[in-house]
Amino acid sequence: MNTSNKISNKERIAIIEKSAKQVGKPVVHAILIIVVSFIPVFLLTGQEGKLFHPLAWTKTLVMASSMILAITLIPVLMVLLMRGKMRPESKNPVSNFFVRLYEPVLSWCLKWKKTVLTVNIIALVLSVFLLTRMGSEFMPPLDEGTILFMPVALPDASNAEMKRILQVQDKIISSFPEVKNVLGKAGRINSATDNAPISMVETIVLLKPKNEWRAGMTKDKIISQLNEKLQIPGVTNGWTQPIINRINMLSTGIRTDVGVKIFGQNLDTIYRLGQMIAGELKGIKGIADLYPEQITGGKYLNIEVNKDAIGRYGLTTDDVNSIVQSALGGMNVGQIYQGRERFSVNVRLAQDWRGSLDDIKGTLVQTKNGPLPLSDVASISLKDGPSMISSENALLRGTVLFDVRGRDLGGTVKEAMQKLDKTLTLPKGYFINWSGQWENQLHAQKTLELIIPVAILLILLILYFTFHDLRDAFNTLLSVPFAFVGGILMVYLWGENLSVAVAVGFIALFGVAVETGVVMMIYLEEAMQRMVREKGTAVDVATLRHYVLEGAVKRLRPKLMTVCVALFGLVPVLWSNGTGIELMRPVALPMIGGMVTSAISILLVMPIIFELFKENELKKYGSIKVKDSL
């Protein structure tokens, strides 16, 4: 605004009102585009939905509030505060510095349009190539600060042996200087929701603060060293974290990162298939803690009553069963009351009298002619059977469990699936499903693949209603694929895998990139309006380029501010530490890289495409059509 001549208060307010109206509608539409771009996040379900819905709601409400303030409060503040002598844009040293850099670059790009567009297309193709080389996972592993050690022994391990193993393991773990406390348990707790057998151990390892660790130590190194020290024959180690383990167990029934579920009608066949699958998966890079669930191998005490023998001694089957129950299983003989609580009194032989098969055979059975050993009236033996029977959807189920370390989850599972497809032949009526984090990843991927195209179409529709021109809408939307270039490059260079968190970062990036493109398009269209007012129909290609340059260059500062505000808020995340940063960094990475490349695209490519469209219009109609207002 030229302030060399004094203007009246009425004229000043009129100028502010006109400026506010000029950007008001596009700003509202730009905010609406950001809200629409978050639709895929709102439609996420399951674990990923619970995790990112608060982020989506927070950003949506903040953007809605900022939109209301932008069209109501800001114009009022401009009237109150923008008074006195004001410096024109040309007197701003910061703006002048960037204009002097930008103007010759844009002039060169407008001169060599095909070269610039070719370079950008090549960059887009290279980014797609990098995308195919990146790993994938459901969610970045969140460091909970605690390790959960879950070894599994053979199903027939005794209570005494599991107690010994647990003590040895806890002693080895506690010897590490990074370990603060160790607490382990074998078997289940007194809860119907915990069906763990006695052969399964859960040990929680609390770690000291990282500043007390040995130099160069990381959590992965600690787990690797612990795993080497805890190699006990007959025990398969498993490493995870307490919270994610419970989430996995509740959502998929798998306590490791990935599991292969085997469904069928016969436990022996399922067990055999599990062993075959484990043999095929062994040796695949990334697979660790491979463990086929031990369906068989449980030891059962089998007591079969000899009816001829009990007949000779005047006994019945119920008499023998009663002795077995009271001696071995335990018989309720009364109750104890403590306030409102009741406890059953259960009586059976002491452990020393039923600790071996010979002791059980010697259990006395009272007859009319005196006591007899139980072995005289029943055959007593140990038999193998299922250690635990699992079912799902009315079918028997077995599992092959494994964790993924040193490689991305998606690549590991895909290689494993390809190998099993080639080598495994399932009997009729049997099938397998891949579960765990892979199941969650597929679910989130399908949701995003369905919703993101719909969101992009909605954004294009909003842009059309903003500019009333499909070409301008398409030109503005081109900031999305070029933002994709920087986002992919940043994620690739940082070494992150593609995940739901990265996808959320791209979704947020697309909305902000389009918003910046809207700002550029506003000023390009304003330059066209000024050109028609000043030159009328006497417009040639040189004149068109002059006004395109003016529209892009003269209002450089608001475009740079739009980009820089987003970058300045995100860059500190790259070097932040603390709980949850593993999840926030993948969200920020594509936004940081994408904002840089989308800014380059908006500042250089968008004016080129805009000029191409206007040149074509000039050749076709002999004049440039402009809109009265946006």
PDB file of C-alpha atoms in Angstrom, residues 126-339:
ATOM      1  CA  LEU A 126      12.738 -40.838  -8.275  1.00  0.00           C
ATOM      2  CA  SER A 127      10.654 -40.330  -5.147  1.00  0.00           C
ATOM      3  CA  VAL A 128       8.281 -43.087  -6.282  1.00  0.00           C
ATOM      4  CA  PHE A 129      11.333 -45.316  -6.805  1.00  0.00           C
ATOM      5  CA  LEU A 130      12.565 -44.522  -3.280  1.00  0.00           C
ATOM      6  CA  LEU A 131       9.101 -45.354  -1.981  1.00  0.00           C
ATOM      7  CA  THR A 132       9.408 -48.878  -3.378  1.00  0.00           C
ATOM      8  CA  ARG A 133      12.775 -49.282  -1.607  1.00  0.00           C
ATOM      9  CA  MET A 134      11.472 -48.336   1.826  1.00  0.00           C
ATOM     10  CA  GLY A 135      10.399 -50.752   4.503  1.00  0.00           C
ATOM     11  CA  SER A 136       6.998 -50.775   6.151  1.00  0.00           C
ATOM     12  CA  GLU A 137       5.537 -51.413   9.571  1.00  0.00           C
ATOM     13  CA  PHE A 138       2.283 -50.857  11.391  1.00  0.00           C
ATOM     14  CA  MET A 139       3.511 -48.373  13.974  1.00  0.00           C
ATOM     15  CA  PRO A 140       6.991 -47.195  15.054  1.00  0.00           C
ATOM     16  CA  PRO A 141       8.043 -49.083  18.188  1.00  0.00           C
ATOM     17  CA  LEU A 142       7.414 -46.889  21.218  1.00  0.00           C
ATOM     18  CA  ASP A 143      10.098 -47.081  23.907  1.00  0.00           C
ATOM     19  CA  GLU A 144       8.205 -47.840  27.120  1.00  0.00           C
ATOM     20  CA  GLY A 145      11.394 -47.776  29.206  1.00  0.00           C
ATOM     21  CA  THR A 146      10.714 -51.330  30.376  1.00  0.00           C
ATOM     22  CA  ILE A 147      11.474 -54.753  28.881  1.00  0.00           C
ATOM     23  CA  LEU A 148       9.141 -57.743  29.089  1.00  0.00           C
ATOM     24  CA  PHE A 149      11.009 -61.063  28.881  1.00  0.00           C
ATOM     25  CA  MET A 150       8.671 -63.937  27.926  1.00  0.00           C
ATOM     26  CA  PRO A 151      10.517 -67.272  27.669  1.00  0.00           C
ATOM     27  CA  VAL A 152       8.603 -70.511  27.097  1.00  0.00           C
ATOM     28  CA  ALA A 153       9.784 -73.949  28.295  1.00  0.00           C
ATOM     29  CA  LEU A 154       8.608 -77.394  27.228  1.00  0.00           C
ATOM     30  CA  PRO A 155       5.011 -78.174  28.238  1.00  0.00           C
ATOM     31  CA  ASP A 156       5.955 -81.007  30.622  1.00  0.00           C
ATOM     32  CA  ALA A 157       8.282 -78.863  32.748  1.00  0.00           C
ATOM     33  CA  SER A 158       7.585 -79.348  36.462  1.00  0.00           C
ATOM     34  CA  ASN A 159       6.846 -76.649  38.993  1.00  0.00           C
ATOM     35  CA  ALA A 160      10.226 -77.184  40.651  1.00  0.00           C
ATOM     36  CA  GLU A 161      12.088 -76.927  37.342  1.00  0.00           C
ATOM     37  CA  MET A 162      10.251 -73.739  36.310  1.00  0.00           C
ATOM     38  CA  LYS A 163      11.030 -72.231  39.715  1.00  0.00           C
ATOM     39  CA  ARG A 164      14.716 -73.037  39.224  1.00  0.00           C
ATOM     40  CA  ILE A 165      14.737 -71.606  35.682  1.00  0.00           C
ATOM     41  CA  LEU A 166      12.990 -68.435  36.862  1.00  0.00           C
ATOM     42  CA  GLN A 167      15.539 -67.890  39.639  1.00  0.00           C
ATOM     43  CA  VAL A 168      18.490 -68.439  37.274  1.00  0.00           C
ATOM     44  CA  GLN A 169      17.060 -66.037  34.706  1.00  0.00           C
ATOM     45  CA  ASP A 170      16.332 -63.300  37.245  1.00  0.00           C
ATOM     46  CA  LYS A 171      19.868 -63.592  38.652  1.00  0.00           C
ATOM     47  CA  ILE A 172      21.445 -63.243  35.197  1.00  0.00           C
ATOM     48  CA  ILE A 173      19.242 -60.275  34.260  1.00  0.00           C
ATOM     49  CA  SER A 174      19.866 -58.425  37.530  1.00  0.00           C
ATOM     50  CA  SER A 175      23.642 -58.709  36.982  1.00  0.00           C
ATOM     51  CA  PHE A 176      23.478 -56.196  34.109  1.00  0.00           C
ATOM     52  CA  PRO A 177      24.436 -52.665  35.246  1.00  0.00           C
ATOM     53  CA  GLU A 178      21.602 -51.085  33.219  1.00  0.00           C
ATOM     54  CA  VAL A 179      18.941 -53.099  35.059  1.00  0.00           C
ATOM     55  CA  LYS A 180      17.262 -51.545  38.089  1.00  0.00           C
ATOM     56  CA  ASN A 181      14.739 -54.199  39.145  1.00  0.00           C
ATOM     57  CA  VAL A 182      13.586 -57.619  37.940  1.00  0.00           C
ATOM     58  CA  LEU A 183      10.288 -59.307  38.718  1.00  0.00           C
ATOM     59  CA  GLY A 184       9.309 -62.623  37.136  1.00  0.00           C
ATOM     60  CA  LYS A 185       6.426 -65.059  37.400  1.00  0.00           C
ATOM     61  CA  ALA A 186       5.773 -68.494  35.954  1.00  0.00           C
ATOM     62  CA  GLY A 187       2.277 -69.635  34.999  1.00  0.00           C
ATOM     63  CA  ARG A 188      -0.960 -67.770  35.431  1.00  0.00           C
ATOM     64  CA  ILE A 189      -2.181 -65.327  38.019  1.00  0.00           C
ATOM     65  CA  ASN A 190      -5.440 -65.797  39.876  1.00  0.00           C
ATOM     66  CA  SER A 191      -7.517 -64.451  37.012  1.00  0.00           C
ATOM     67  CA  ALA A 192      -9.728 -66.014  34.363  1.00  0.00           C
ATOM     68  CA  THR A 193      -8.221 -63.653  31.761  1.00  0.00           C
ATOM     69  CA  ASP A 194      -4.715 -65.118  32.107  1.00  0.00           C
ATOM     70  CA  ASN A 195      -4.551 -68.641  30.704  1.00  0.00           C
ATOM     71  CA  ALA A 196      -0.761 -68.942  30.750  1.00  0.00           C
ATOM     72  CA  PRO A 197       0.571 -72.453  31.511  1.00  0.00           C
ATOM     73  CA  ILE A 198       3.269 -73.077  34.110  1.00  0.00           C
ATOM     74  CA  SER A 199       5.822 -73.356  31.275  1.00  0.00           C
ATOM     75  CA  MET A 200       5.368 -69.691  30.340  1.00  0.00           C
ATOM     76  CA  VAL A 201       7.383 -67.049  32.185  1.00  0.00           C
ATOM     77  CA  GLU A 202       6.782 -63.292  32.253  1.00  0.00           C
ATOM     78  CA  THR A 203       9.622 -61.190  33.626  1.00  0.00           C
ATOM     79  CA  ILE A 204       9.399 -57.401  33.838  1.00  0.00           C
ATOM     80  CA  VAL A 205      12.825 -55.734  33.593  1.00  0.00           C
ATOM     81  CA  LEU A 206      12.959 -52.128  34.837  1.00  0.00           C
ATOM     82  CA  LEU A 207      15.876 -50.171  33.381  1.00  0.00           C
ATOM     83  CA  LYS A 208      17.847 -47.366  34.975  1.00  0.00           C
ATOM     84  CA  PRO A 209      17.838 -43.861  33.428  1.00  0.00           C
ATOM     85  CA  LYS A 210      19.853 -43.733  30.191  1.00  0.00           C
ATOM     86  CA  ASN A 211      22.486 -41.432  31.711  1.00  0.00           C
ATOM     87  CA  GLU A 212      23.473 -44.349  34.001  1.00  0.00           C
ATOM     88  CA  TRP A 213      23.987 -46.821  31.143  1.00  0.00           C
ATOM     89  CA  ARG A 214      27.389 -47.903  29.864  1.00  0.00           C
ATOM     90  CA  ALA A 215      28.816 -45.802  27.045  1.00  0.00           C
ATOM     91  CA  GLY A 216      27.392 -46.717  23.649  1.00  0.00           C
ATOM     92  CA  MET A 217      24.619 -48.910  25.057  1.00  0.00           C
ATOM     93  CA  THR A 218      21.154 -48.873  23.542  1.00  0.00           C
ATOM     94  CA  LYS A 219      18.021 -50.775  24.409  1.00  0.00           C
ATOM     95  CA  ASP A 220      18.500 -53.089  21.431  1.00  0.00           C
ATOM     96  CA  LYS A 221      22.068 -53.856  22.538  1.00  0.00           C
ATOM     97  CA  ILE A 222      20.866 -54.635  26.069  1.00  0.00           C
ATOM     98  CA  ILE A 223      18.245 -57.046  24.725  1.00  0.00           C
ATOM     99  CA  SER A 224      20.822 -58.664  22.421  1.00  0.00           C
ATOM    100  CA  GLN A 225      23.306 -59.191  25.253  1.00  0.00           C
ATOM    101  CA  LEU A 226      20.602 -60.468  27.603  1.00  0.00           C
ATOM    102  CA  ASN A 227      19.430 -62.898  24.944  1.00  0.00           C
ATOM    103  CA  GLU A 228      22.966 -64.291  24.551  1.00  0.00           C
ATOM    104  CA  LYS A 229      23.329 -64.821  28.315  1.00  0.00           C
ATOM    105  CA  LEU A 230      19.900 -66.448  28.729  1.00  0.00           C
ATOM    106  CA  GLN A 231      20.322 -69.392  26.359  1.00  0.00           C
ATOM    107  CA  ILE A 232      18.917 -72.234  28.496  1.00  0.00           C
ATOM    108  CA  PRO A 233      18.332 -75.677  26.864  1.00  0.00           C
ATOM    109  CA  GLY A 234      14.632 -76.346  26.283  1.00  0.00           C
ATOM    110  CA  VAL A 235      13.673 -72.673  26.705  1.00  0.00           C
ATOM    111  CA  THR A 236      12.710 -70.352  23.813  1.00  0.00           C
ATOM    112  CA  ASN A 237      13.254 -66.674  24.574  1.00  0.00           C
ATOM    113  CA  GLY A 238      10.880 -63.870  23.646  1.00  0.00           C
ATOM    114  CA  TRP A 239      11.359 -60.097  24.075  1.00  0.00           C
ATOM    115  CA  THR A 240       8.742 -57.375  23.987  1.00  0.00           C
ATOM    116  CA  GLN A 241       7.383 -54.532  26.144  1.00  0.00           C
ATOM    117  CA  PRO A 242       4.554 -54.699  28.705  1.00  0.00           C
ATOM    118  CA  ILE A 243       2.045 -52.286  27.164  1.00  0.00           C
ATOM    119  CA  ILE A 244       2.373 -53.347  23.513  1.00  0.00           C
ATOM    120  CA  ASN A 245       2.278 -56.987  24.606  1.00  0.00           C
ATOM    121  CA  ARG A 246      -1.089 -56.527  26.299  1.00  0.00           C
ATOM    122  CA  ILE A 247      -2.427 -54.564  23.330  1.00  0.00           C
ATOM    123  CA  ASN A 248      -1.344 -57.314  20.943  1.00  0.00           C
ATOM    124  CA  MET A 249      -2.844 -60.020  23.137  1.00  0.00           C
ATOM    125  CA  LEU A 250      -6.189 -58.220  23.408  1.00  0.00           C
ATOM    126  CA  SER A 251      -6.474 -57.166  19.757  1.00  0.00           C
ATOM    127  CA  THR A 252      -5.101 -60.215  17.919  1.00  0.00           C
ATOM    128  CA  GLY A 253      -4.433 -62.933  20.499  1.00  0.00           C
ATOM    129  CA  ILE A 254      -0.729 -62.901  19.517  1.00  0.00           C
ATOM    130  CA  ARG A 255       1.841 -61.942  22.125  1.00  0.00           C
ATOM    131  CA  THR A 256       4.666 -61.317  19.621  1.00  0.00           C
ATOM    132  CA  ASP A 257       5.024 -58.901  16.701  1.00  0.00           C
ATOM    133  CA  VAL A 258       3.745 -61.412  14.162  1.00  0.00           C
ATOM    134  CA  GLY A 259       2.123 -64.832  14.312  1.00  0.00           C
ATOM    135  CA  VAL A 260       0.917 -67.429  11.863  1.00  0.00           C
ATOM    136  CA  LYS A 261      -2.428 -68.869  12.976  1.00  0.00           C
ATOM    137  CA  ILE A 262      -3.151 -72.423  11.806  1.00  0.00           C
ATOM    138  CA  PHE A 263      -6.806 -73.510  11.774  1.00  0.00           C
ATOM    139  CA  GLY A 264      -8.178 -77.022  11.458  1.00  0.00           C
ATOM    140  CA  GLN A 265      -9.956 -79.917  13.136  1.00  0.00           C
ATOM    141  CA  ASN A 266      -7.124 -82.081  14.479  1.00  0.00           C
ATOM    142  CA  LEU A 267      -4.572 -80.965  17.055  1.00  0.00           C
ATOM    143  CA  ASP A 268      -1.879 -83.402  15.935  1.00  0.00           C
ATOM    144  CA  THR A 269      -2.133 -82.182  12.332  1.00  0.00           C
ATOM    145  CA  ILE A 270      -2.073 -78.549  13.466  1.00  0.00           C
ATOM    146  CA  TYR A 271       1.021 -79.240  15.568  1.00  0.00           C
ATOM    147  CA  ARG A 272       2.746 -80.943  12.633  1.00  0.00           C
ATOM    148  CA  LEU A 273       1.940 -78.014  10.339  1.00  0.00           C
ATOM    149  CA  GLY A 274       3.270 -75.597  12.977  1.00  0.00           C
ATOM    150  CA  GLN A 275       6.592 -77.441  13.077  1.00  0.00           C
ATOM    151  CA  MET A 276       6.780 -77.382   9.268  1.00  0.00           C
ATOM    152  CA  ILE A 277       6.046 -73.672   9.101  1.00  0.00           C
ATOM    153  CA  ALA A 278       8.654 -72.911  11.786  1.00  0.00           C
ATOM    154  CA  GLY A 279      11.220 -74.926   9.818  1.00  0.00           C
ATOM    155  CA  GLU A 280      10.495 -72.940   6.650  1.00  0.00           C
ATOM    156  CA  LEU A 281      10.641 -69.579   8.422  1.00  0.00           C
ATOM    157  CA  LYS A 282      13.928 -70.322  10.166  1.00  0.00           C
ATOM    158  CA  GLY A 283      16.782 -68.421   8.579  1.00  0.00           C
ATOM    159  CA  ILE A 284      14.725 -65.578   7.070  1.00  0.00           C
ATOM    160  CA  LYS A 285      16.406 -62.262   7.780  1.00  0.00           C
ATOM    161  CA  GLY A 286      14.593 -60.276  10.471  1.00  0.00           C
ATOM    162  CA  ILE A 287      12.801 -63.188  12.132  1.00  0.00           C
ATOM    163  CA  ALA A 288      13.788 -63.605  15.784  1.00  0.00           C
ATOM    164  CA  ASP A 289      12.459 -65.577  18.763  1.00  0.00           C
ATOM    165  CA  LEU A 290      10.755 -68.104  16.461  1.00  0.00           C
ATOM    166  CA  TYR A 291       8.491 -70.369  18.501  1.00  0.00           C
ATOM    167  CA  PRO A 292       5.917 -72.910  17.256  1.00  0.00           C
ATOM    168  CA  GLU A 293       3.305 -73.238  19.968  1.00  0.00           C
ATOM    169  CA  GLN A 294       3.604 -76.580  21.771  1.00  0.00           C
ATOM    170  CA  ILE A 295       0.079 -77.907  21.335  1.00  0.00           C
ATOM    171  CA  THR A 296       1.041 -81.463  22.282  1.00  0.00           C
ATOM    172  CA  GLY A 297       3.510 -82.610  24.936  1.00  0.00           C
ATOM    173  CA  GLY A 298       1.352 -82.147  27.986  1.00  0.00           C
ATOM    174  CA  LYS A 299       1.528 -84.949  30.590  1.00  0.00           C
ATOM    175  CA  TYR A 300      -1.726 -86.363  31.922  1.00  0.00           C
ATOM    176  CA  LEU A 301      -2.266 -88.792  34.811  1.00  0.00           C
ATOM    177  CA  ASN A 302      -4.545 -91.516  33.451  1.00  0.00           C
ATOM    178  CA  ILE A 303      -6.427 -93.658  36.001  1.00  0.00           C
ATOM    179  CA  GLU A 304      -8.650 -96.403  34.570  1.00  0.00           C
ATOM    180  CA  VAL A 305     -10.784 -98.334  37.064  1.00  0.00           C
ATOM    181  CA  ASN A 306     -10.569-102.134  36.765  1.00  0.00           C
ATOM    182  CA  LYS A 307     -14.223-103.192  37.067  1.00  0.00           C
ATOM    183  CA  ASP A 308     -13.432-106.879  37.658  1.00  0.00           C
ATOM    184  CA  ALA A 309     -11.076-106.014  40.522  1.00  0.00           C
ATOM    185  CA  ILE A 310     -13.443-103.600  42.259  1.00  0.00           C
ATOM    186  CA  GLY A 311     -16.185-106.215  41.946  1.00  0.00           C
ATOM    187  CA  ARG A 312     -14.071-108.745  43.833  1.00  0.00           C
ATOM    188  CA  TYR A 313     -13.474-106.295  46.669  1.00  0.00           C
ATOM    189  CA  GLY A 314     -17.036-105.030  46.876  1.00  0.00           C
ATOM    190  CA  LEU A 315     -16.218-101.529  45.611  1.00  0.00           C
ATOM    191  CA  THR A 316     -17.928 -99.296  43.089  1.00  0.00           C
ATOM    192  CA  THR A 317     -16.478 -96.860  40.544  1.00  0.00           C
ATOM    193  CA  ASP A 318     -17.694 -93.964  42.690  1.00  0.00           C
ATOM    194  CA  ASP A 319     -15.731 -95.317  45.663  1.00  0.00           C
ATOM    195  CA  VAL A 320     -12.491 -95.297  43.682  1.00  0.00           C
ATOM    196  CA  ASN A 321     -13.203 -91.880  42.147  1.00  0.00           C
ATOM    197  CA  SER A 322     -13.876 -90.468  45.597  1.00  0.00           C
ATOM    198  CA  ILE A 323     -10.482 -91.705  46.819  1.00  0.00           C
ATOM    199  CA  VAL A 324      -8.753 -90.201  43.765  1.00  0.00           C
ATOM    200  CA  GLN A 325     -10.486 -86.877  44.278  1.00  0.00           C
ATOM    201  CA  SER A 326      -9.758 -86.628  48.008  1.00  0.00           C
ATOM    202  CA  ALA A 327      -6.133 -87.811  47.660  1.00  0.00           C
ATOM    203  CA  LEU A 328      -5.045 -86.076  44.463  1.00  0.00           C
ATOM    204  CA  GLY A 329      -7.524 -83.497  43.180  1.00  0.00           C
ATOM    205  CA  GLY A 330      -8.724 -82.181  46.503  1.00  0.00           C
ATOM    206  CA  MET A 331     -12.150 -82.334  48.160  1.00  0.00           C
ATOM    207  CA  ASN A 332     -14.089 -79.411  49.607  1.00  0.00           C
ATOM    208  CA  VAL A 333     -14.923 -80.179  53.238  1.00  0.00           C
ATOM    209  CA  GLY A 334     -16.200 -76.844  54.451  1.00  0.00           C
ATOM    210  CA  GLN A 335     -16.054 -73.046  54.216  1.00  0.00           C
ATOM    211  CA  ILE A 336     -14.444 -70.210  56.142  1.00  0.00           C
ATOM    212  CA  TYR A 337     -16.260 -66.882  56.504  1.00  0.00           C
ATOM    213  CA  GLN A 338     -14.495 -63.537  56.767  1.00  0.00           C
ATOM    214  CA  GLY A 339     -17.104 -60.799  56.718  1.00  0.00           C
TER     215      GLY A 339
END
